[in-house]
C-alpha angles and dihedrals in degrees: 000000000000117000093214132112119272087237092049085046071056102058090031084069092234095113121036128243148180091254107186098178136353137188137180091274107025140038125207118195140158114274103237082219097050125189092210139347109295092026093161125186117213106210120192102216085227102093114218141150113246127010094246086058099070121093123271096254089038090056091044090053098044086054099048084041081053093048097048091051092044088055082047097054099042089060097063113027116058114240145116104260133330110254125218131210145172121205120154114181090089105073129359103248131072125272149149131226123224114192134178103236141189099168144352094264085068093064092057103129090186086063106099099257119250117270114234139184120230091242087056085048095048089039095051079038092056095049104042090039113112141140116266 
């Protein structure tokens, strides 16, 4: 059994994802739980606890990956902004989510997630997916 994080099992290719977008420092894929439709999580490969632990240049990188995503994702779900939240007590390494939102009320993590099919994840996948 691996004592990885299940994210960095992610990047390591050993569990699939919805990845939507990669680059050499950071990961983006769809949340399996997700809050709304197009809930993306933004991964630096770094693995690392908590988000004030990266590196100067990793936690810059994680945030304009996050921004370019976030532009990403405004273009092609309708909604009123992406929200953006940091966590940290699900899973220990560092990560950002990204979440289609209307109003507050959309960014309650106490709310049940949605339940969605694999064809509705491939399908949101395939429209937010582009090259960073």
């Amino acid at each position: 059994m691996s004592s990885h994080s299940i994210f960095t099992r992610i990047i390591n290719r050993e569990l699939p994802s919805y990845t939507v977008c990669e680059d050499m420092e950071n990961i983006a894929f769809l949340d399996i739980n997700p809050l709304r439709r197009g809930h993306i999580l933004i991964v630096p490969k770094l693995e690392v606890d908590n988000i004030f632990s990266l590196n100067e240049k990793s936690y810059n990188s994680l945030f304009f990956f996050a921004k370019r995503v976030a532009i990403n994702m405004k273009k092609k779900i309708t909604c009123n902004r992406i929200g953006m939240s940091v966590v940290g007590l699900d899973v220990p390494h560092a990560h950002i989510h990204l979440i289609p939102i209307n109003s507050f009320e959309d960014m309650n993590f106490n709310k049940s997630p949605l339940k969605l099919t694999e064809e509705e994840m491939l399908n949101i996948c395939q429209l937010l997916k582009f090259t960073a």
